[in-house]
Amino acid sequence: MTMATSAGQTLAAALAALDRHAADAGIELRADAPLAPMTTLRVGGPADRLAEPRSRDELLSVLAAARESGVPWLVIGNGSDLVVADAGIRGLVIRNRAREIALQGTTVSADAGTPMALLVKRATAAGLTGLEWGIAVPGTLGGAVWANAGAHGGEMKDRLTTVETWNPDDGAIGRLPNAACGFGYRESRFKHERLVILGATLALEADEPAAVAERVAAFQAQRAATQPLAEQNAGSVFRNPDGDHAGRLIDAAGLKGEREGTAEVSTRHANFIVTDRGGRAADVRRLADRVRATVEATAGVRLEYEIEFVGDWGAYR
């Protein structure tokens, strides 16, 4: 997930320039595109413009058009960790749907738009182990690298060898080794720099497909038993503090089932906020802020957000 803005141009002028560049390059854009259906939380307003590239080449073409036009842009994947403001997102949203996968021995390379579940299934069928935990990550490979996603004791940094990137400053494509990615707990350099993740390569190990499939199924069952998968949610709201779990702290504060308008702290897992159909992003943010303030007041721990609030939040504030 990457955001970029350009100074010195009005938004209207930048959007007009983007429309021209897109028309010249044969890029399909949607105006005032609803974003709520493109996130797992199902809240939020529209994007001024939306592009949905389905290949690496299409993605690069859209990024080049955004760079040339000077329009603000945001790259998203499955929208599993996003809360889009009710007012929407100004500029261009690029929903990366490039999902080519290549397997060579125990090495797996894939586009950033590849859903983690699809990547795990391909690895499982090929008898490759080391990524089973990824079945619990609802987002894409790019998002998983961006956040150094993890579950069941595994993290992206454990298996990643290289990341392919695009630099908006000069349009250059590069490759970064694992050691240059600045990985930490739910952290990477990509959260703090303008580099766009195009794809990644992972090093796995050979195993019997049936044994890999059994572990994947066990992780799926555990996730279904402990998380509100049947309800609209954006995954874990807060990062776990050192030596503790955010869900435990929220539960201990008596916040399970607490509501703010159309948003509720899940009664199944306290570190999840679920929304009603037609819910409002402002309700999610107010409830999340209240949860954080309450935990800080009762336990002396200030929780850090794992989800990302994106878009025009001016009306909320």
Coordinates of C-alpha atoms in Angstrom, one line a residue:
M1 CA 0.0 0.0 0.0
T2 CA 1.6 3.2 -1.2
M3 CA 0.4 6.8 -1.3
A4 CA 2.0 9.6 -3.3
T5 CA 1.0 13.3 -3.9
S6 CA 2.3 16.0 -6.2
A7 CA 2.6 19.6 -5.1
G8 CA 2.0 22.5 -7.4
Q9 CA -1.1 21.1 -9.2
T10 CA -4.7 21.3 -8.3
L11 CA -6.5 18.0 -7.9
A12 CA -8.8 18.8 -10.8
A13 CA -5.9 19.6 -13.1
A14 CA -4.1 16.4 -12.1
L15 CA -7.3 14.3 -12.7
A16 CA -7.8 15.8 -16.1
A17 CA -4.2 15.1 -17.0
L18 CA -4.6 11.5 -15.7
D19 CA -7.7 11.0 -17.9
R20 CA -5.7 12.2 -20.9
H21 CA -2.7 9.9 -20.2
A22 CA -5.0 7.0 -19.5
A23 CA -6.9 7.5 -22.8
D24 CA -3.6 7.7 -24.7
A25 CA -2.3 4.5 -23.1
G26 CA -5.6 2.6 -23.3
I27 CA -6.0 2.4 -19.5
E28 CA -9.5 1.9 -18.3
L29 CA -10.5 4.2 -15.4
R30 CA -13.7 4.4 -13.4
A31 CA -14.8 7.7 -12.0
D32 CA -16.3 8.0 -8.5
A33 CA -15.8 4.3 -8.0
P34 CA -17.3 2.8 -4.7
L35 CA -14.5 1.4 -2.6
A36 CA -16.5 -0.2 0.2
P37 CA -17.1 -3.5 -1.8
M38 CA -13.3 -3.7 -2.4
T39 CA -12.5 -3.9 1.3
T40 CA -13.3 -6.7 3.8
L41 CA -14.8 -4.1 6.2
R42 CA -17.2 -2.9 3.5
V43 CA -17.2 0.7 4.6
G44 CA -16.0 3.9 3.1
G45 CA -16.7 6.3 0.2
P46 CA -15.6 6.4 -3.5
A47 CA -12.3 7.0 -5.2
D48 CA -12.1 9.9 -7.7
R49 CA -10.6 7.4 -10.1
L50 CA -10.1 3.7 -10.0
A51 CA -7.8 1.5 -12.1
E52 CA -7.7 -2.3 -11.8
P53 CA -4.6 -3.6 -13.6
R54 CA -4.5 -7.4 -14.1
S55 CA -0.9 -7.9 -15.1
R56 CA 2.5 -6.5 -14.2
D57 CA 2.7 -4.6 -17.5
E58 CA -0.8 -3.0 -16.9
L59 CA 0.2 -2.0 -13.4
L60 CA 3.4 -0.3 -14.6
S61 CA 1.4 1.5 -17.3
V62 CA -1.0 2.8 -14.7
L63 CA 1.8 3.9 -12.4
A64 CA 3.5 5.7 -15.2
A65 CA 0.3 7.6 -16.1
A66 CA -0.1 8.5 -12.4
R67 CA 3.5 9.8 -12.2
E68 CA 3.2 11.8 -15.4
S69 CA -0.1 13.4 -14.4
G70 CA 1.0 14.3 -10.9
V71 CA -2.2 12.9 -9.4
P72 CA -2.3 11.6 -5.8
W73 CA -2.4 7.8 -5.9
L74 CA -2.8 4.8 -3.6
V75 CA -2.1 1.1 -4.4
I76 CA -4.3 -1.5 -2.7
G77 CA -4.7 -5.2 -2.8
N78 CA -7.6 -7.1 -1.2
G79 CA -8.4 -4.2 1.1
S80 CA -8.2 -6.5 4.1
D81 CA -6.5 -4.1 6.5
L82 CA -8.0 -0.8 5.3
V83 CA -10.6 1.5 6.7
V84 CA -11.6 3.9 3.9
A85 CA -13.0 7.3 5.0
D86 CA -16.7 7.9 4.4
A87 CA -15.7 10.8 2.2
G88 CA -13.6 8.4 0.1
I89 CA -10.2 8.9 -1.4
R90 CA -9.1 11.8 -3.5
G91 CA -7.1 11.1 -6.6
L92 CA -6.4 7.6 -8.1
V93 CA -6.8 4.2 -6.4
I94 CA -4.9 1.4 -8.1
R95 CA -6.4 -2.0 -7.2
N96 CA -3.6 -4.4 -8.1
R97 CA -5.0 -7.6 -9.6
A98 CA -1.8 -8.9 -11.2
R99 CA -1.4 -12.4 -9.8
E100 CA 1.0 -14.5 -11.9
I101 CA 2.8 -17.2 -10.0
A102 CA 6.0 -19.1 -11.1
L103 CA 7.4 -22.2 -9.3
Q104 CA 10.9 -23.4 -9.9
G105 CA 12.0 -26.2 -7.6
T106 CA 11.5 -24.9 -4.1
T107 CA 11.5 -21.2 -5.2
V108 CA 8.2 -19.4 -5.7
S109 CA 7.8 -16.0 -7.4
A110 CA 4.6 -14.1 -7.6
D111 CA 3.0 -10.8 -8.5
A112 CA 2.1 -8.5 -5.6
G113 CA -1.6 -8.8 -6.4
T114 CA -1.6 -12.5 -5.8
P115 CA -4.0 -13.4 -2.9
M116 CA -2.1 -15.2 -0.1
A117 CA -4.7 -18.0 -0.1
L118 CA -4.1 -18.7 -3.8
L119 CA -0.3 -18.7 -3.2
V120 CA -0.7 -21.1 -0.3
K121 CA -2.9 -23.4 -2.4
R122 CA -0.4 -23.5 -5.3
A123 CA 2.5 -24.2 -2.9
T124 CA 0.5 -27.0 -1.2
A125 CA -0.3 -28.6 -4.5
A126 CA 3.4 -28.5 -5.5
G127 CA 4.4 -30.1 -2.1
L128 CA 6.2 -27.0 -0.8
T129 CA 6.2 -26.2 2.9
G130 CA 6.9 -23.1 4.9
L131 CA 4.0 -20.9 3.9
E132 CA 1.1 -22.8 5.4
W133 CA 0.5 -20.1 8.0
G134 CA -0.3 -17.7 5.1
I135 CA -3.8 -19.2 4.7
A136 CA -4.7 -17.1 7.7
V137 CA -3.7 -13.9 5.9
P138 CA -6.7 -12.5 3.9
G139 CA -4.7 -10.0 1.8
T140 CA -2.4 -10.2 -1.1
L141 CA 1.3 -11.0 -1.3
G142 CA 2.2 -7.3 -1.7
G143 CA 0.2 -6.4 1.4
A144 CA 1.8 -9.2 3.3
V145 CA 5.3 -8.0 2.4
W146 CA 4.4 -4.4 3.1
A147 CA 3.2 -5.3 6.6
N148 CA 5.5 -8.3 7.2
A149 CA 2.3 -10.2 7.9
G150 CA 2.4 -13.2 10.1
A151 CA 0.3 -15.9 11.8
H152 CA 0.8 -19.2 13.7
G153 CA 4.4 -18.4 14.4
G154 CA 5.4 -17.5 10.8
E155 CA 6.2 -14.2 9.1
M156 CA 6.9 -13.0 5.6
K157 CA 10.5 -12.2 6.5
D158 CA 11.1 -15.9 7.3
R159 CA 10.7 -17.0 3.7
L160 CA 11.2 -13.9 1.5
T161 CA 14.4 -13.7 -0.5
T162 CA 13.8 -10.7 -2.8
V163 CA 11.2 -8.0 -3.5
E164 CA 10.7 -6.3 -6.9
T165 CA 9.9 -2.6 -6.6
W166 CA 9.0 0.4 -8.7
N167 CA 10.3 3.9 -7.7
P168 CA 7.9 6.8 -8.4
D169 CA 10.7 9.3 -8.2
D170 CA 12.3 8.0 -11.4
G171 CA 10.1 5.1 -12.6
A172 CA 13.0 2.7 -12.0
I173 CA 12.4 -1.0 -11.3
G174 CA 14.6 -2.6 -8.7
R175 CA 15.2 -5.7 -6.6
L176 CA 15.8 -5.6 -2.8
P177 CA 17.2 -8.6 -0.8
N178 CA 15.5 -9.5 2.4
A179 CA 18.1 -7.8 4.5
A180 CA 17.4 -4.4 2.8
C181 CA 13.6 -4.5 3.5
G182 CA 13.7 -3.3 7.1
F183 CA 11.5 -6.1 8.4
G184 CA 10.2 -6.0 12.0
Y185 CA 7.1 -6.9 13.8
R186 CA 4.4 -5.9 11.3
E187 CA 6.9 -3.4 9.9
S188 CA 9.0 -2.9 6.7
R189 CA 10.7 0.0 4.9
F190 CA 7.7 0.0 2.5
K191 CA 5.5 1.5 5.1
H192 CA 7.8 4.6 5.3
E193 CA 9.0 4.9 1.7
R194 CA 7.3 5.5 -1.7
L195 CA 8.5 2.2 -3.2
V196 CA 5.7 0.1 -4.8
I197 CA 5.9 -3.6 -4.4
L198 CA 5.6 -5.4 -7.8
G199 CA 6.3 -8.9 -6.7
A200 CA 8.4 -11.1 -4.4
T201 CA 10.3 -14.4 -4.4
L202 CA 10.1 -16.9 -1.5
A203 CA 12.3 -19.8 -0.6
L204 CA 10.3 -22.9 0.6
E205 CA 11.1 -26.5 1.2
A206 CA 9.9 -29.8 -0.3
D207 CA 7.4 -32.0 1.6
E208 CA 4.5 -34.4 0.9
P209 CA 1.5 -32.5 -0.5
A210 CA -0.8 -34.4 1.8
A211 CA 1.2 -33.4 4.9
V212 CA 1.3 -29.7 3.8
A213 CA -2.5 -29.8 3.1
E214 CA -3.1 -31.2 6.6
R215 CA -1.3 -28.3 8.2
V216 CA -3.1 -25.8 6.0
A217 CA -6.5 -27.3 7.0
A218 CA -5.6 -27.2 10.7
F219 CA -4.7 -23.5 10.4
Q220 CA -8.0 -22.8 8.6
A221 CA -10.0 -24.6 11.3
Q222 CA -8.2 -22.6 14.0
R223 CA -8.9 -19.3 12.3
A224 CA -12.6 -20.2 11.8
A225 CA -13.0 -21.1 15.4
T226 CA -11.4 -18.0 16.8
Q227 CA -12.1 -15.1 14.4
P228 CA -15.4 -13.5 13.2
L229 CA -15.0 -14.7 9.6
A230 CA -18.7 -14.5 8.8
E231 CA -18.8 -10.8 9.7
Q232 CA -17.4 -7.8 8.0
N233 CA -14.0 -7.0 9.5
A234 CA -10.6 -5.7 8.6
G235 CA -8.5 -8.2 10.5
S236 CA -6.6 -7.4 13.7
V237 CA -7.2 -3.8 14.7
F238 CA -4.2 -3.4 16.9
R239 CA -0.7 -4.8 17.0
N240 CA 0.2 -7.0 19.9
P241 CA 2.3 -5.1 22.5
D242 CA 5.5 -6.8 23.7
G243 CA 4.8 -9.8 25.9
D244 CA 1.0 -9.5 25.6
H245 CA -2.0 -9.7 23.2
A246 CA -4.2 -6.8 22.2
G247 CA -7.2 -9.0 22.3
R248 CA -6.6 -10.0 25.9
L249 CA -6.2 -6.4 27.0
I250 CA -9.4 -5.3 25.2
D251 CA -11.3 -8.3 26.7
A252 CA -9.9 -7.5 30.2
A253 CA -11.2 -3.9 29.8
G254 CA -14.7 -5.3 29.3
L255 CA -15.0 -4.0 25.8
K256 CA -16.3 -7.1 23.9
G257 CA -19.7 -6.2 22.4
E258 CA -19.2 -2.5 22.8
R259 CA -20.8 -0.5 20.0
E260 CA -20.4 2.8 18.2
G261 CA -23.2 3.3 15.7
T262 CA -22.8 0.6 13.1
A263 CA -19.5 -0.8 14.5
E264 CA -19.0 -3.3 17.3
V265 CA -16.1 -4.9 19.1
S266 CA -16.4 -8.6 18.1
T267 CA -17.7 -10.9 20.8
R268 CA -15.6 -13.8 19.2
H269 CA -12.3 -12.0 19.2
A270 CA -11.8 -8.7 21.0
N271 CA -9.1 -7.4 18.6
F272 CA -11.6 -7.3 15.7
I273 CA -14.2 -4.7 14.9
V274 CA -17.1 -5.8 12.9
T275 CA -19.6 -3.6 11.0
D276 CA -23.3 -3.8 10.1
R277 CA -24.3 -3.8 6.4
G278 CA -24.1 -0.2 5.2
G279 CA -21.9 0.7 8.1
R280 CA -19.9 3.9 8.5
A281 CA -16.1 4.3 8.6
A282 CA -16.5 7.1 11.2
D283 CA -18.1 4.6 13.6
V284 CA -15.2 2.2 13.2
R285 CA -12.7 4.9 13.9
R286 CA -14.5 6.3 16.9
L287 CA -14.9 2.9 18.4
A288 CA -11.3 2.0 17.7
D289 CA -10.1 5.2 19.3
R290 CA -12.4 4.6 22.3
V291 CA -11.0 1.1 22.7
R292 CA -7.4 2.4 22.6
A293 CA -8.2 5.1 25.2
T294 CA -9.9 2.7 27.5
V295 CA -7.1 0.1 27.4
E296 CA -4.6 2.8 28.1
A297 CA -6.6 4.1 31.0
T298 CA -7.2 0.6 32.6
A299 CA -4.0 -1.2 31.7
G300 CA -1.5 1.6 31.1
V301 CA -0.7 0.2 27.6
R302 CA -1.2 2.4 24.5
L303 CA -2.1 0.1 21.6
E304 CA -0.7 0.8 18.1
Y305 CA -3.0 0.4 15.1
E306 CA -2.4 -2.5 12.7
I307 CA -5.2 -1.4 10.4
E308 CA -4.7 1.6 8.2
F309 CA -7.0 4.6 8.0
V310 CA -6.9 6.0 4.4
G311 CA -8.7 8.7 2.5
D312 CA -10.3 12.0 3.4
W313 CA -10.9 12.0 7.1
G314 CA -11.5 15.8 7.4
A315 CA -15.2 15.4 8.0
Y316 CA -14.6 12.9 10.8
R317 CA -12.2 15.2 12.6

